Coordinates of C-alpha atoms and ligand atoms in Angstrom, one line a residue:
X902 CA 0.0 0.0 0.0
X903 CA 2.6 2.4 1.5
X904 CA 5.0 1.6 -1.6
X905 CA 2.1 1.8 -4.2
X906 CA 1.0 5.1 -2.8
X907 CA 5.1 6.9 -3.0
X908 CA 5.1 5.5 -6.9
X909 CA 2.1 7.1 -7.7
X910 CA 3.4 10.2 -5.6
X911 CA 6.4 9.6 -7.5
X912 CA 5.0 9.6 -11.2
X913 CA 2.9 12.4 -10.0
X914 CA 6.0 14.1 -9.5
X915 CA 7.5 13.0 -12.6
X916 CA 5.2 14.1 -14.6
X917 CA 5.2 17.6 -13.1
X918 CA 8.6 18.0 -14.4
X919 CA 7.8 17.0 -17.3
X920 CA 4.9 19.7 -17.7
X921 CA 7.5 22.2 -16.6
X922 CA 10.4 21.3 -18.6
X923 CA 8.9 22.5 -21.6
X924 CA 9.1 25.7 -20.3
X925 CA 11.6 28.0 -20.8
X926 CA 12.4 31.6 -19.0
X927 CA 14.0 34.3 -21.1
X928 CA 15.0 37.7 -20.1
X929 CA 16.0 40.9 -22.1
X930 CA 18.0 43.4 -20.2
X931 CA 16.2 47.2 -21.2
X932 CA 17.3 50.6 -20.0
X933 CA 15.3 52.9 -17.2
X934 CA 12.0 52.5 -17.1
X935 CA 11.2 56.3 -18.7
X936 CA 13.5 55.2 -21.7
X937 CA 12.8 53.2 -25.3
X938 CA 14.8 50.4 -24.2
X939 CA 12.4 49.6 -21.6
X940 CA 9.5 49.8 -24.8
X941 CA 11.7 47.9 -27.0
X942 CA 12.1 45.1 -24.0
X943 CA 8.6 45.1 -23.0
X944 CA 7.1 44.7 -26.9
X945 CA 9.3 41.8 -27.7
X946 CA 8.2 40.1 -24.7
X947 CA 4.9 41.3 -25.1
X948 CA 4.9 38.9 -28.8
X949 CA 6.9 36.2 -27.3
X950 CA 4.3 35.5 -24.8
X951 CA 1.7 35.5 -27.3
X952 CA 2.8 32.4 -28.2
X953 CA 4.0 30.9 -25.2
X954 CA 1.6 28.0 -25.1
X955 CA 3.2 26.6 -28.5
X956 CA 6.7 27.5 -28.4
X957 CA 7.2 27.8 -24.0
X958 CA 8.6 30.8 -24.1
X959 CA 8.4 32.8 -20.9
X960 CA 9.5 36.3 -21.9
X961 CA 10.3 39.0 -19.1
X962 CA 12.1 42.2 -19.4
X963 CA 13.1 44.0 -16.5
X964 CA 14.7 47.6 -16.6
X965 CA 18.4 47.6 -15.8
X966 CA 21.3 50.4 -15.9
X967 CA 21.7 50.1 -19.7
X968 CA 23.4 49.2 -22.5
X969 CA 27.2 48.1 -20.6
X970 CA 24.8 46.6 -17.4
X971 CA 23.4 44.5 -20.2
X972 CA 26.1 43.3 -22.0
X973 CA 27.8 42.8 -19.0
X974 CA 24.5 40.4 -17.8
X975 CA 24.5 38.6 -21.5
X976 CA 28.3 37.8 -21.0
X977 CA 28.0 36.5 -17.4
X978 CA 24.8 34.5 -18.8
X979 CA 22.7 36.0 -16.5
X980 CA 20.6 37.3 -19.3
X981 CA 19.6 35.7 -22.5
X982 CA 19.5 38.9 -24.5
X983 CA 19.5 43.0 -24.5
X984 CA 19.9 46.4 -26.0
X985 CA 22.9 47.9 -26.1
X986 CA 23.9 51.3 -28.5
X987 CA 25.8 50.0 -31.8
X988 CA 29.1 51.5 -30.8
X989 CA 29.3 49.2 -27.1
X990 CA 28.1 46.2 -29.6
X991 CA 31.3 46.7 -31.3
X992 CA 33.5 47.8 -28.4
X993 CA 32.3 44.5 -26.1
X994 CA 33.4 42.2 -29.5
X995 CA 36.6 43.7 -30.4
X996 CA 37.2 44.5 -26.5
X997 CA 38.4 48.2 -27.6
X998 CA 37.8 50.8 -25.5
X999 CA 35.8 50.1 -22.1
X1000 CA 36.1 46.6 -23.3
X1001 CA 39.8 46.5 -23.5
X1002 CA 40.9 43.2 -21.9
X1003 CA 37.4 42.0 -21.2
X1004 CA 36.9 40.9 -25.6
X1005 CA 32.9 39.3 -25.8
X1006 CA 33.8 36.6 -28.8
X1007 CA 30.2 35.0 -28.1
X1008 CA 28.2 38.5 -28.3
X1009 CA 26.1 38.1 -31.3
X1010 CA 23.9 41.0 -33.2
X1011 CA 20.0 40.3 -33.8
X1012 CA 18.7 43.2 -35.3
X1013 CA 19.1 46.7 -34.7
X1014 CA 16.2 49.4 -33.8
X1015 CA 15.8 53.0 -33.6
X1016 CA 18.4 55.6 -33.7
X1017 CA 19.7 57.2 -30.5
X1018 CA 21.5 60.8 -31.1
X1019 CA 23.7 61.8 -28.1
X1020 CA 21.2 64.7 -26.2
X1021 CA 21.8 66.9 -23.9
X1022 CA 19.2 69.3 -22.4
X1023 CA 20.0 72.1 -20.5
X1024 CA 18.1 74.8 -18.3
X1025 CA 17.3 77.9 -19.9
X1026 CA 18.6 79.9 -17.7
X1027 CA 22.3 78.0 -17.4
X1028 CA 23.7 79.8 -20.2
X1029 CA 24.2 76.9 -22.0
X1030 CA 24.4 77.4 -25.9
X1031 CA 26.3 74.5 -27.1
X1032 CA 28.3 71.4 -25.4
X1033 CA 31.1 73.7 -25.1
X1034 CA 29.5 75.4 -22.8
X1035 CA 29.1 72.8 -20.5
X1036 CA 32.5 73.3 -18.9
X1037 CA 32.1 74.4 -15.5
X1038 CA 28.4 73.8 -15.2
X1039 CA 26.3 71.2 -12.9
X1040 CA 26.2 68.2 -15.5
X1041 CA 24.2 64.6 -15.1
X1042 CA 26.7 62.5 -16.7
X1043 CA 24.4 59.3 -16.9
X1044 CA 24.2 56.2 -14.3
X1045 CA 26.6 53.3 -13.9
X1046 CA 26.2 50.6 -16.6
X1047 CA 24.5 53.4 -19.1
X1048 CA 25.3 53.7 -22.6
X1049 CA 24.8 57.4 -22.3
X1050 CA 27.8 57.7 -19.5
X1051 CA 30.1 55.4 -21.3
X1052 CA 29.5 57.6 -24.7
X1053 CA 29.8 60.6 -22.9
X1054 CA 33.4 59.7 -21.3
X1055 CA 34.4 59.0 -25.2
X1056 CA 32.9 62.7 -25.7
X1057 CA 35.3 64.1 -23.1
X1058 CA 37.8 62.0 -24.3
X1059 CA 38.1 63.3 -27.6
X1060 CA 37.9 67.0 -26.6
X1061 CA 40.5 66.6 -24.3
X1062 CA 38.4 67.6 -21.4
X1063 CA 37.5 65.3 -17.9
X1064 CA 34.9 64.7 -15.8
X1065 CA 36.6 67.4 -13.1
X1066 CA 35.8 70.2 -16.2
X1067 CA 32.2 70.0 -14.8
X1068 CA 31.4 71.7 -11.2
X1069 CA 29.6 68.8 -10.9
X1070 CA 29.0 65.5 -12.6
X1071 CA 26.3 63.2 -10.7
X1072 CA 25.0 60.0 -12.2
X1073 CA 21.5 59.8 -11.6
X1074 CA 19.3 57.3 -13.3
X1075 CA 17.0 58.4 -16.5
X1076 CA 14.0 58.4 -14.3
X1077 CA 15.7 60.7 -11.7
X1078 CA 16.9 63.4 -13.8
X1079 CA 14.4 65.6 -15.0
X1080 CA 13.3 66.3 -11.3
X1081 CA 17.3 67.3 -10.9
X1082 CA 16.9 69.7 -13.6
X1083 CA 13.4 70.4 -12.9
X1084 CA 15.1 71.3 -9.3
X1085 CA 18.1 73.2 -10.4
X1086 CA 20.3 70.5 -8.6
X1087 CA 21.9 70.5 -12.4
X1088 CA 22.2 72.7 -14.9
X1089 CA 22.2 70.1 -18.1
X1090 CA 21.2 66.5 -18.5
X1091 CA 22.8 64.0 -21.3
X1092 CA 20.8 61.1 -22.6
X1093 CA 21.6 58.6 -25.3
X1094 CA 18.1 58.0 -26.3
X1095 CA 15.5 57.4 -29.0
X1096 CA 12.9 60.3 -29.9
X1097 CA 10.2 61.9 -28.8
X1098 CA 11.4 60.7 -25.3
X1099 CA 8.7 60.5 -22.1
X1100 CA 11.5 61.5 -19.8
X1101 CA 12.6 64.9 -21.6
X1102 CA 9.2 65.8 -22.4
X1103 CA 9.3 65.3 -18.4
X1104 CA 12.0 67.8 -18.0
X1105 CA 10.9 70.3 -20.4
X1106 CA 7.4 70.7 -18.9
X1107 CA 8.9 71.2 -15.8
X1108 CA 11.2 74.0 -16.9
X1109 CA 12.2 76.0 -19.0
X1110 CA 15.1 74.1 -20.7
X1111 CA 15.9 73.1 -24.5
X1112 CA 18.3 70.7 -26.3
X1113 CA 21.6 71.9 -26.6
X1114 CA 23.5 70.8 -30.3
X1115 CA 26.6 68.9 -30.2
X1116 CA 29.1 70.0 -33.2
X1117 CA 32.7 70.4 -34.4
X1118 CA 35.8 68.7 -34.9
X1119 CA 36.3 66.3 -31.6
X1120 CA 32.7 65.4 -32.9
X1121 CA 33.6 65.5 -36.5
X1122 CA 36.1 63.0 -35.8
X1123 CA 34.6 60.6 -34.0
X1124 CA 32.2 60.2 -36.9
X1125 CA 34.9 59.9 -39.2
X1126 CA 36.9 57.3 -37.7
X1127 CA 34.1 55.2 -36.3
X1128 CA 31.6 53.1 -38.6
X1129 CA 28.9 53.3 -35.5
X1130 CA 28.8 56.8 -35.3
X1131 CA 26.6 58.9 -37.0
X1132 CA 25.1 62.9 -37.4
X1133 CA 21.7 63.1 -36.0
X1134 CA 19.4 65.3 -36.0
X1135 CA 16.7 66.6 -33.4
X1136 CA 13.6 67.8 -35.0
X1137 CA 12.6 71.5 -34.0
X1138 CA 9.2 71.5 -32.6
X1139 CA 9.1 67.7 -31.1
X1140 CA 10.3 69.2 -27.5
X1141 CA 8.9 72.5 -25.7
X1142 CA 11.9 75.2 -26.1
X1143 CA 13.2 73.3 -28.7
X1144 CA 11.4 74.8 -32.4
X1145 CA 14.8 74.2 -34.6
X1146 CA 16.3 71.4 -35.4
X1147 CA 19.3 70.4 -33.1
X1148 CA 22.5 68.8 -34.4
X1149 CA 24.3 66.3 -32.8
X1150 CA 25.6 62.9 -33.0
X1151 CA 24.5 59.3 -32.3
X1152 CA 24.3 55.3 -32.4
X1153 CA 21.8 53.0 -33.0
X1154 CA 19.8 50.7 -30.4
X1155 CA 21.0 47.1 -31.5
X1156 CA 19.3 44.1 -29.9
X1157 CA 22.2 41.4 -28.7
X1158 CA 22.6 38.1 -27.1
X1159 CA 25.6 35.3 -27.1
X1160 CA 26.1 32.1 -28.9
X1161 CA 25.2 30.4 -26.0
X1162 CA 21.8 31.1 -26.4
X1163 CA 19.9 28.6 -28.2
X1164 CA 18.9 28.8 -31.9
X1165 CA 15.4 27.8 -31.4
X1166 CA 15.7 30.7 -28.7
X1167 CA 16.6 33.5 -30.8
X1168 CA 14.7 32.5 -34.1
X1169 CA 11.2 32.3 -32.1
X1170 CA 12.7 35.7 -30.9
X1171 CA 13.2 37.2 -34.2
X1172 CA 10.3 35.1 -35.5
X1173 CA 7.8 37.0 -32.8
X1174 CA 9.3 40.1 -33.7
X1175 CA 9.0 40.0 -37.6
X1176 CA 5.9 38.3 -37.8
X1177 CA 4.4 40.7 -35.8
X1178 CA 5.9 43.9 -37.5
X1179 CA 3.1 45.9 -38.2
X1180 CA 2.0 45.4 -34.5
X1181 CA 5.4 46.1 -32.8
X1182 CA 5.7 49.9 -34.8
X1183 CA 3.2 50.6 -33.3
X1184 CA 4.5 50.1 -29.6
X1185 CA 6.4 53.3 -29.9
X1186 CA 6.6 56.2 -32.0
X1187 CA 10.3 56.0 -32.3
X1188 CA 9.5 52.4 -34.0
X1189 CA 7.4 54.2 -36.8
X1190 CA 9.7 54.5 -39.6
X1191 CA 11.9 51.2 -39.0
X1192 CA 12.4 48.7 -41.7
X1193 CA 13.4 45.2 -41.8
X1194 CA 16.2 45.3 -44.2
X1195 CA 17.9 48.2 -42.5
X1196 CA 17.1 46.2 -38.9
X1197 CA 19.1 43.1 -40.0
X1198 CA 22.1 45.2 -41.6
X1199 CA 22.4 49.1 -39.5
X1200 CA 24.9 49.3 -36.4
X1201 CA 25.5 45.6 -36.5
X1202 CA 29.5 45.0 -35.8
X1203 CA 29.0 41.3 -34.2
X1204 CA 28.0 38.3 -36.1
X1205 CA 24.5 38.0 -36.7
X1206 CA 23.1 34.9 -34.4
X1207 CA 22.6 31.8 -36.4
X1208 CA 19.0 31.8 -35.2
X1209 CA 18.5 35.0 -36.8
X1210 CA 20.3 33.8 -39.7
X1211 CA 17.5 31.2 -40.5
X1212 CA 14.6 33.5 -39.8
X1213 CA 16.2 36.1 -42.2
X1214 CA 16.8 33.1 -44.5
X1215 CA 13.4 32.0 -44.3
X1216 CA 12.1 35.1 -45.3
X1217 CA 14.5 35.7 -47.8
X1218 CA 16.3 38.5 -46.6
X1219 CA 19.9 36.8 -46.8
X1220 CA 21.6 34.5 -49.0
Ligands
LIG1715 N1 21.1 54.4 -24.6 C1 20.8 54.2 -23.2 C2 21.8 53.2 -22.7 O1 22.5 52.6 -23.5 C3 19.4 53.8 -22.9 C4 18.3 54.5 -23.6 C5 16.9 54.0 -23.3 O2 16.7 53.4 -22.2 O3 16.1 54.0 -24.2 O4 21.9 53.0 -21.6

């Protein structure tokens, strides 16, 4: 009796693990939760799940400190995949600049998003015309693990200038810095980010502040010498205080994972995505205007994923 009863205990058991097994728990590393990575993170997951009960797929996406943070997760397998800005792509496979010694060989490119152009907002009344300017001023430099910090120190390196030109450089979080603007605890904010942007419309409804353009030759340079940079452009009118265009430069939002992750993994990934197209535009208005040919190609510096590779295969996009 006693042993009949612990075998059926025991199959009971067994068969719960079998139930579960199928299951399988992904997770994208995003940005703050006022930025597009956070969107980008939340849509994928968002089709994923839709088709969870075929393909048991458990998608989450919780925010994180950025693009480094997430490479940095993907690396240590601690996440399966994340956003990161085109030019930290490159930089964690080549292990060139912040990556120097720490090379990512198993990073792997998926597709790329929307365009991020380097931004800085300032207060009005800071006197701040230009990134010039900024010297001596009360500057929010970006958080730990951010794309925007690690671009930034890449900024200051190529115009010769520190992080001790700035009164004050504090790294608070995306979702904390338009109240420190907002405050006048700083004078200028810098964000790596897609457009229109809840957290500087945030900022500039709170103050009086505009975007600030980021030109000349330091900048000129870095777009020169690096395939991952670009010139971007602001749109007048899509900010309060902000009715010209603003020049700058900037990256793309690339979406990454490692060889380590399984095919299957990444194709019913990509499959979600690009099945779904019409849909996922629609999650965000800097989404609008991508396409899939320039998705599978723009701001990638790391070998596509093989499970991409099929997907794009499939649907004829490659070779
Ligand atoms: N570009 C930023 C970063 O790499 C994140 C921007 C966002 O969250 O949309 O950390």
């Amino acid at each position: 009796m006693t042993v009949f009863k612990s075998i059926a205990i025991a199959s009971a058991l067994v068969a719960g693990t079998a139930a579960t097994a199928q299951e399988k728990f992904i997770t994208i590393g995003t940005g703050g939760q006022t930025g597009v990575y956070f969107v980008v993170g939340q849509s994928i997951c968002r089709l994923v799940n839709r088709d969870s009960a075929e393909t048991g797929l458990k998608c989450t996406a919780p925010s994180t400190g950025g693009s480094i943070a997430n490479i940095n997760a993907i690396k240590a397998g601690d996440m399966d995949m994340g956003v990161a800005q085109s030019d930290w792509q490159y930089h964690a496979y080549n292990g060139t600049s912040q990556f120097e010694g720490d090379k990512f060989d198993k990073e792997r490119a998926v597709f790329s998003v929307h365009s991020e152009p380097f931004t800085v907002i300032a207060r009005a009344d800071a006197g701040i015309e230009s990134f010039d300017d900024l010297k001596g001023k009360r500057v929010n430099v970006g958080n730990p693990g951010s794309g925007q910090l690690a671009t930034m120190e890449v900024v200051l390196d190529a115009k010769g200038w520190s992080m001790s030109d700035f009164a004050l450089a504090s790294e608070l979080k995306p979702a904390e810095q338009a109240a420190a603007l907002g405050d006048n605890k700083v004078d200028a904010i810098i964000y790596t980010v897609g457009h229109p942007n809840g957290s500087i419309q945030e900022a500039v409804s709170t103050v009086d502040a505009k975007l600030v353009p980021v030109e000349g030759d330091a900048i000129d340079k870095l777009v020169e010498d690096n395939p991952f940079y670009a010139y971007a452009t602001v749109p007048g009118g899509m900010y309060k205080g902000t009715d010209s265009d603003v020049k700058t430069f900037g990256v793309k939002a690339t979406f990454v994972t490692s060889s380590d992750v399984d095919d299957d993994v990444v194709y019913e990934v990509v499959k979600a995505v690009f099945d779904n197209f019409d849909r996922f535009k629609k999650l965000h208005p800097a989404f609008e205007t991508l396409k899939e040919e320039e998705m599978i190609s723009d701001g990638l510096s790391a070998p596509l994923h093989d499970g991409a590779v099929k997907y794009y295969k499939e649907r004829g996009w490659m070779e």
